[in-house]
Tab-separated table of C-alpha atoms in Angstrom:
chain	number	residue	atom	x	y	z
A	1	MET	CA	0.179	0.024	-0.294
A	2	LYS	CA	2.495	2.436	0.814
A	3	ASN	CA	4.448	1.639	-2.793
A	4	LEU	CA	1.079	2.400	-4.437
A	5	PHE	CA	0.654	5.636	-2.961
A	6	GLU	CA	4.609	6.472	-2.941
A	7	GLY	CA	5.611	9.717	-5.063
A	8	ILE	CA	1.984	11.102	-4.791
A	9	ARG	CA	2.202	14.657	-3.365
A	10	LEU	CA	-1.030	15.909	-1.366
A	11	THR	CA	-0.738	19.314	-2.888
A	12	ASN	CA	-1.913	18.013	-6.348
A	13	ILE	CA	-4.816	16.324	-4.461
A	14	LEU	CA	-5.851	19.362	-2.834
A	15	ILE	CA	-5.355	21.105	-6.540
A	16	ILE	CA	-6.975	18.507	-8.314
A	17	PHE	CA	-9.713	18.791	-5.998
A	18	LEU	CA	-9.672	22.443	-6.432
A	19	GLY	CA	-10.242	21.480	-10.487
A	20	THR	CA	-13.233	19.555	-9.534
A	21	ILE	CA	-15.332	21.884	-7.741
A	22	VAL	CA	-14.973	24.700	-10.496
A	23	PHE	CA	-15.781	22.084	-13.056
A	24	GLY	CA	-18.638	21.050	-11.255
A	25	PHE	CA	-20.248	24.474	-10.225
A	26	GLY	CA	-20.039	25.291	-13.964
A	27	LEU	CA	-21.711	21.777	-15.552
A	28	ILE	CA	-24.319	21.735	-12.587
A	29	HIS	CA	-25.372	25.793	-12.979
A	30	PHE	CA	-24.285	26.380	-16.584
A	31	ASN	CA	-24.689	23.374	-18.620
A	32	LEU	CA	-27.349	21.460	-16.869
A	33	GLN	CA	-29.834	24.687	-15.795
A	34	ASN	CA	-29.907	25.767	-18.971
A	35	GLY	CA	-30.321	22.276	-21.252
A	36	LEU	CA	-26.596	22.351	-22.691
A	37	ALA	CA	-24.521	18.956	-23.283
A	38	HIS	CA	-20.552	18.860	-22.969
A	39	GLY	CA	-17.775	16.977	-24.530
A	40	GLY	CA	-16.306	13.651	-23.468
A	41	PHE	CA	-17.711	11.339	-20.926
A	42	THR	CA	-19.141	14.161	-18.901
A	43	GLY	CA	-21.189	15.358	-21.946
A	44	LEU	CA	-22.766	11.781	-21.846
A	45	THR	CA	-23.712	11.846	-18.166
A	46	LEU	CA	-25.491	15.251	-19.037
A	47	VAL	CA	-27.387	13.560	-21.983
A	48	ILE	CA	-28.048	10.664	-19.791
A	49	TYR	CA	-29.710	12.887	-17.375
A	50	TYR	CA	-31.969	14.708	-19.570
A	51	LEU	CA	-33.132	11.696	-21.293
A	52	PHE	CA	-33.566	9.027	-17.969
A	53	THR	CA	-33.297	11.581	-15.228
A	54	ILE	CA	-30.033	9.847	-13.625
A	55	GLU	CA	-27.907	11.923	-11.483
A	56	PRO	CA	-24.631	13.040	-13.499
A	57	SER	CA	-22.864	12.221	-10.543
A	58	ILE	CA	-23.780	8.556	-10.483
A	59	SER	CA	-23.564	8.256	-14.126
A	60	ASN	CA	-19.941	9.388	-14.090
A	61	LEU	CA	-18.956	6.967	-11.982
A	62	VAL	CA	-20.697	4.191	-13.609
A	63	LEU	CA	-19.262	5.302	-17.125
A	64	ASN	CA	-15.333	6.009	-15.987
A	65	ILE	CA	-14.411	3.772	-12.971
A	66	PRO	CA	-14.165	0.710	-15.265
A	67	LEU	CA	-12.206	2.115	-17.928
A	68	PHE	CA	-9.506	3.524	-15.583
A	69	PHE	CA	-9.023	-0.102	-13.981
A	70	VAL	CA	-8.957	-1.251	-18.065
A	71	GLY	CA	-6.258	1.209	-18.647
A	72	TYR	CA	-4.542	1.107	-15.684
A	73	LYS	CA	-0.978	0.616	-17.131
A	74	LEU	CA	-1.253	2.982	-19.999
A	75	LEU	CA	-1.902	5.537	-17.845
A	76	GLY	CA	0.712	4.433	-15.128
A	77	ARG	CA	0.604	4.393	-11.090
A	78	LYS	CA	0.654	8.097	-10.414
A	79	VAL	CA	-1.828	9.382	-13.090
A	80	PHE	CA	-4.239	6.341	-12.384
A	81	ILE	CA	-4.303	7.423	-8.847
A	82	TYR	CA	-4.902	11.150	-9.376
A	83	SER	CA	-7.504	10.146	-12.032
A	84	VAL	CA	-9.409	7.674	-9.876
A	85	PHE	CA	-9.291	10.387	-7.330
A	86	GLY	CA	-10.382	13.484	-10.037
A	87	THR	CA	-13.187	11.330	-10.950
A	88	LEU	CA	-14.610	10.539	-7.588
A	89	MET	CA	-14.356	14.221	-6.791
A	90	LEU	CA	-16.361	15.032	-9.673
A	91	SER	CA	-18.908	12.782	-8.955
A	92	GLY	CA	-18.838	14.393	-5.517
A	93	SER	CA	-18.949	17.727	-6.453
A	94	LEU	CA	-21.980	17.177	-9.045
A	95	HIS	CA	-23.718	15.414	-6.213
A	96	PHE	CA	-23.097	18.713	-4.036
A	97	PHE	CA	-23.863	20.992	-6.510
A	98	GLU	CA	-26.983	19.635	-7.282
A	99	LYS	CA	-28.587	18.574	-4.372
A	100	TYR	CA	-27.286	21.011	-1.282
A	101	TRP	CA	-25.957	24.340	-3.523
A	102	HIS	CA	-28.349	24.762	-6.094
A	103	MET	CA	-28.034	28.467	-7.517
A	104	ASN	CA	-30.523	29.784	-9.707
A	105	VAL	CA	-28.193	30.839	-12.891
A	106	ALA	CA	-31.202	30.232	-15.671
A	107	LEU	CA	-30.087	32.182	-18.204
A	108	GLN	CA	-31.911	31.053	-21.292
A	109	ASN	CA	-32.750	34.249	-22.817
A	110	ASP	CA	-29.169	34.892	-23.128
A	111	MET	CA	-27.364	31.444	-24.122
A	112	ILE	CA	-24.259	33.089	-25.523
A	113	LEU	CA	-23.501	34.314	-21.835
A	114	VAL	CA	-24.288	30.876	-21.098
A	115	SER	CA	-21.990	29.112	-23.115
A	116	LEU	CA	-19.188	31.231	-22.902
A	117	PHE	CA	-19.415	30.495	-18.608
A	118	ALA	CA	-20.066	27.223	-19.472
A	119	GLY	CA	-16.854	27.099	-21.599
A	120	VAL	CA	-15.020	29.199	-19.119
A	121	PHE	CA	-15.580	27.081	-16.180
A	122	ALA	CA	-15.100	23.764	-17.446
A	123	GLY	CA	-11.829	24.781	-19.186
A	124	THR	CA	-10.953	26.659	-15.941
A	125	GLY	CA	-12.147	23.273	-13.709
A	126	LEU	CA	-10.121	20.556	-16.185
A	127	GLY	CA	-7.290	22.723	-16.948
A	128	ILE	CA	-6.660	23.017	-13.031
A	129	ILE	CA	-6.826	19.275	-13.134
A	130	PHE	CA	-4.310	18.360	-16.142
A	131	ARG	CA	-1.672	20.854	-14.518
A	132	ALA	CA	-1.476	18.403	-11.258
A	133	GLY	CA	-1.286	15.498	-13.561
A	134	GLY	CA	-4.706	13.956	-13.261
A	135	THR	CA	-8.187	13.351	-15.478
A	136	THR	CA	-11.666	13.389	-15.024
A	137	GLY	CA	-12.836	10.513	-17.648
A	138	GLY	CA	-12.488	7.615	-19.506
A	139	VAL	CA	-12.540	9.560	-23.165
A	140	ASP	CA	-8.376	9.511	-22.541
A	141	ILE	CA	-8.166	5.902	-21.483
A	142	LEU	CA	-10.478	4.925	-25.074
A	143	ALA	CA	-8.181	7.538	-27.039
A	144	ARG	CA	-4.755	5.746	-25.634
A	145	LEU	CA	-6.189	2.280	-26.058
A	146	ALA	CA	-7.810	3.121	-29.852
A	147	GLU	CA	-4.435	4.469	-30.513
A	148	LYS	CA	-2.499	1.005	-29.576
A	149	TYR	CA	-4.572	-1.487	-31.014
A	150	PHE	CA	-6.255	0.461	-34.223
A	151	GLY	CA	-3.565	3.278	-35.000
A	152	ILE	CA	-6.071	6.153	-34.390
A	153	GLY	CA	-4.317	9.608	-33.136
A	154	ILE	CA	-5.340	10.545	-30.037
A	155	GLY	CA	-6.384	14.378	-30.883
A	156	THR	CA	-8.070	12.208	-33.752
A	157	PHE	CA	-10.389	10.123	-31.810
A	158	MET	CA	-11.118	12.485	-28.590
A	159	PHE	CA	-12.471	14.964	-31.740
A	160	MET	CA	-14.584	12.145	-33.526
A	161	PHE	CA	-15.600	11.417	-29.431
A	162	ASP	CA	-16.910	14.782	-28.839
A	163	ALA	CA	-18.387	14.873	-32.156
A	164	PHE	CA	-20.419	11.792	-31.670
A	165	VAL	CA	-21.612	13.022	-28.010
A	166	ILE	CA	-23.036	16.060	-29.421
A	167	SER	CA	-24.399	14.763	-32.512
A	168	PHE	CA	-26.116	12.092	-29.972
A	169	SER	CA	-27.428	15.278	-27.477
A	170	LEU	CA	-29.661	16.221	-30.605
A	171	ILE	CA	-31.992	13.214	-29.214
A	172	HIS	CA	-32.974	15.636	-26.743
A	173	LEU	CA	-31.069	19.147	-27.566
A	174	THR	CA	-32.539	21.628	-30.080
A	175	LEU	CA	-30.247	22.268	-32.861
A	176	PRO	CA	-29.568	25.989	-31.456
A	177	GLU	CA	-28.718	24.136	-27.905
A	178	ALA	CA	-26.292	21.515	-29.260
A	179	MET	CA	-24.473	24.797	-31.447
A	180	TYR	CA	-24.476	26.425	-28.248
A	181	THR	CA	-22.755	23.479	-26.709
A	182	LEU	CA	-19.913	23.780	-29.659
A	183	VAL	CA	-19.263	27.195	-28.609
A	184	ALA	CA	-18.918	26.267	-24.708
A	185	VAL	CA	-16.885	23.280	-26.064
A	186	PHE	CA	-14.552	25.333	-28.029
A	187	ILE	CA	-14.137	27.889	-25.050
A	188	ALA	CA	-12.904	24.788	-22.451
A	189	THR	CA	-10.230	24.033	-25.207
A	190	ARG	CA	-9.185	27.345	-25.244
A	191	VAL	CA	-8.864	27.894	-21.694
A	192	ILE	CA	-7.472	24.806	-20.733
A	193	ASP	CA	-4.598	25.393	-23.213
A	194	PHE	CA	-3.862	28.877	-21.653
A	195	ILE	CA	-3.941	26.909	-18.068
A	196	ILE	CA	-1.332	23.933	-19.251
A	197	GLU	CA	0.871	26.268	-21.395
A	198	GLY	CA	-0.158	30.234	-20.995
A	199	ALA	CA	1.065	29.954	-17.442
A	200	ASN	CA	4.654	29.429	-18.117
A	201	ALA	CA	4.721	31.015	-21.474
A	202	GLY	CA	7.461	33.671	-22.490
A	203	LYS	CA	8.686	35.001	-25.625
A	204	SER	CA	12.020	34.313	-27.183
A	205	ALA	CA	14.255	36.638	-29.338
A	206	MET	CA	16.990	35.757	-31.628
A	207	ILE	CA	19.628	38.455	-32.094
A	208	ILE	CA	21.923	39.118	-35.032
A	209	SER	CA	24.299	42.260	-34.120
A	210	ASN	CA	27.970	42.806	-34.386
A	211	TYR	CA	27.549	43.545	-30.325
A	212	THR	CA	26.164	40.631	-29.219
A	213	ASP	CA	28.327	40.925	-25.960
A	214	ALA	CA	27.294	44.457	-25.294
A	215	ILE	CA	23.482	43.291	-25.474
A	216	SER	CA	24.750	39.949	-23.311
A	217	ASP	CA	26.179	42.328	-20.711
A	218	ALA	CA	23.271	44.633	-20.895
A	219	ILE	CA	20.371	41.888	-20.518
A	220	ILE	CA	22.623	40.395	-17.456
A	221	LYS	CA	22.799	44.165	-15.749
A	222	ARG	CA	19.420	45.650	-16.387
A	223	MET	CA	17.223	42.522	-16.572
A	224	HIS	CA	18.767	39.703	-14.624
A	225	ARG	CA	18.829	37.344	-17.636
A	226	GLY	CA	21.007	35.116	-19.091
A	227	SER	CA	21.294	34.431	-23.065
A	228	THR	CA	23.040	31.972	-25.177
A	229	VAL	CA	25.705	32.846	-27.737
A	230	LEU	CA	25.400	30.954	-30.898
A	231	THR	CA	27.139	30.732	-33.986
A	232	GLY	CA	26.398	31.774	-37.095
A	233	ARG	CA	27.188	32.937	-40.866
A	234	GLY	CA	25.079	34.984	-43.008
A	235	SER	CA	23.956	33.288	-46.356
A	236	PHE	CA	24.940	36.210	-48.245
A	237	THR	CA	28.223	37.856	-46.774
A	238	ARG	CA	29.144	34.470	-45.615
A	239	ASP	CA	30.624	36.301	-42.775
A	240	GLU	CA	31.050	34.130	-39.363
A	241	ARG	CA	29.023	36.363	-36.820
A	242	ASN	CA	27.295	35.578	-33.215
A	243	VAL	CA	23.515	35.003	-32.962
A	244	LEU	CA	22.213	35.865	-29.303
A	245	TYR	CA	19.160	33.888	-28.157
A	246	CYS	CA	17.063	34.867	-25.223
A	247	VAL	CA	14.199	34.167	-23.554
A	248	VAL	CA	12.267	36.443	-21.388
A	249	ASN	CA	8.414	36.374	-19.632
A	250	ARG	CA	6.272	38.046	-21.711
A	251	ASN	CA	6.085	41.307	-19.276
A	252	GLN	CA	9.578	41.723	-20.320
A	253	LEU	CA	9.824	41.629	-24.249
A	254	ILE	CA	9.265	45.700	-24.499
A	255	GLN	CA	12.603	46.224	-22.189
A	256	LEU	CA	14.319	43.355	-23.992
A	257	LYS	CA	13.546	45.679	-27.375
A	258	SER	CA	14.537	48.519	-25.643
A	259	ILE	CA	17.880	46.886	-24.248
A	260	ILE	CA	18.799	45.899	-28.435
A	261	ASN	CA	17.661	49.634	-29.283
A	262	ASP	CA	19.838	51.369	-27.226
A	263	VAL	CA	22.758	49.211	-27.972
A	264	ASP	CA	22.501	48.453	-31.519
A	265	PRO	CA	19.604	50.144	-33.084
A	266	TYR	CA	20.254	48.038	-36.244
A	267	ALA	CA	20.146	44.874	-35.199
A	268	PHE	CA	18.124	42.349	-36.433
A	269	VAL	CA	15.708	40.465	-34.187
A	270	ALA	CA	13.282	37.642	-34.210
A	271	VAL	CA	10.765	37.433	-31.648
A	272	HIS	CA	9.008	34.081	-31.176
A	273	ASP	CA	5.948	32.766	-28.952
A	274	VAL	CA	7.101	30.221	-26.385
A	275	LYS	CA	4.503	28.197	-25.033
A	276	GLU	CA	6.424	26.882	-22.106
A	277	VAL	CA	9.452	27.707	-20.333
A	278	ALA	CA	10.997	25.733	-17.218
A	279	GLY	CA	14.185	25.618	-15.541
A	280	GLU	CA	16.701	28.488	-13.716
A	281	GLY	CA	15.068	31.857	-13.990
A	282	PHE	CA	11.363	30.564	-14.421
A	283	THR	CA	10.495	27.778	-12.861
A	284	PHE	CA	13.267	27.294	-10.022
A	285	ASP	CA	14.711	29.960	-7.831
A	286	PRO	CA	18.427	31.102	-7.558
A	287	GLU	CA	19.159	28.549	-4.806
A	288	SER	CA	17.576	25.841	-7.642
A	289	ARG	CA	14.591	24.793	-6.022
A	290	LYS	CA	11.386	24.933	-7.527
A	291	ILE	CA	8.999	27.939	-7.271
């Protein structure tokens, strides 16, 4: 039993719990109250509720738990434990908000607002859960099984499954309600991407100049950032020259441009988006402790 829970962090458990609270609140108060579905197995639980009035908290367990045990080896021990916990907590969250803290957020006259908030709550909750290393549904397992045994890509399978669920929801939902569900799912995916990747996003700059040493020194002195000197050769002049590569936080880009302009106004600078930055200066403090 000790080995089973070895490496499981209480912080991650608490983060997953928070994510299920946010996700559950949105599903009950925006999706369920206003007649919208959702993607994945969560969407199936809502459709089942609309058709048979079975509580989403119950159908969520019935649909998901067996798949976790089928896909134990595919997930790995830690993800398995986090995911089972997330599924249990999501069912608990759905039951709590449906039975004990049920607010009236019926906004059928403004379905755009409903779909936006449904997507934001779902994306925020799932993004928090994913960042902590967990999941809340069996679609991830089905996708991995499909990839292993049928060669179907994970992303392709998940898209196909979401399309199936939303199409299946037309048994109960009207076409406009299904379209609003699509809007909510799209917003959710964008919010998930932002939380997973945007939290540690940054900007990178490739700087070509005859004064790379001076620019590097100024970056260290004024921004307390490091940089890497690469060796390059101009395709037109064939001259060897240094290329400076530097990664900064998004809010430091203006300062970086100012430094480059002060040292060499004629420097060639190419700026790129960096989805995630890890390591010293970003996710570690000067003493090499994880932030």
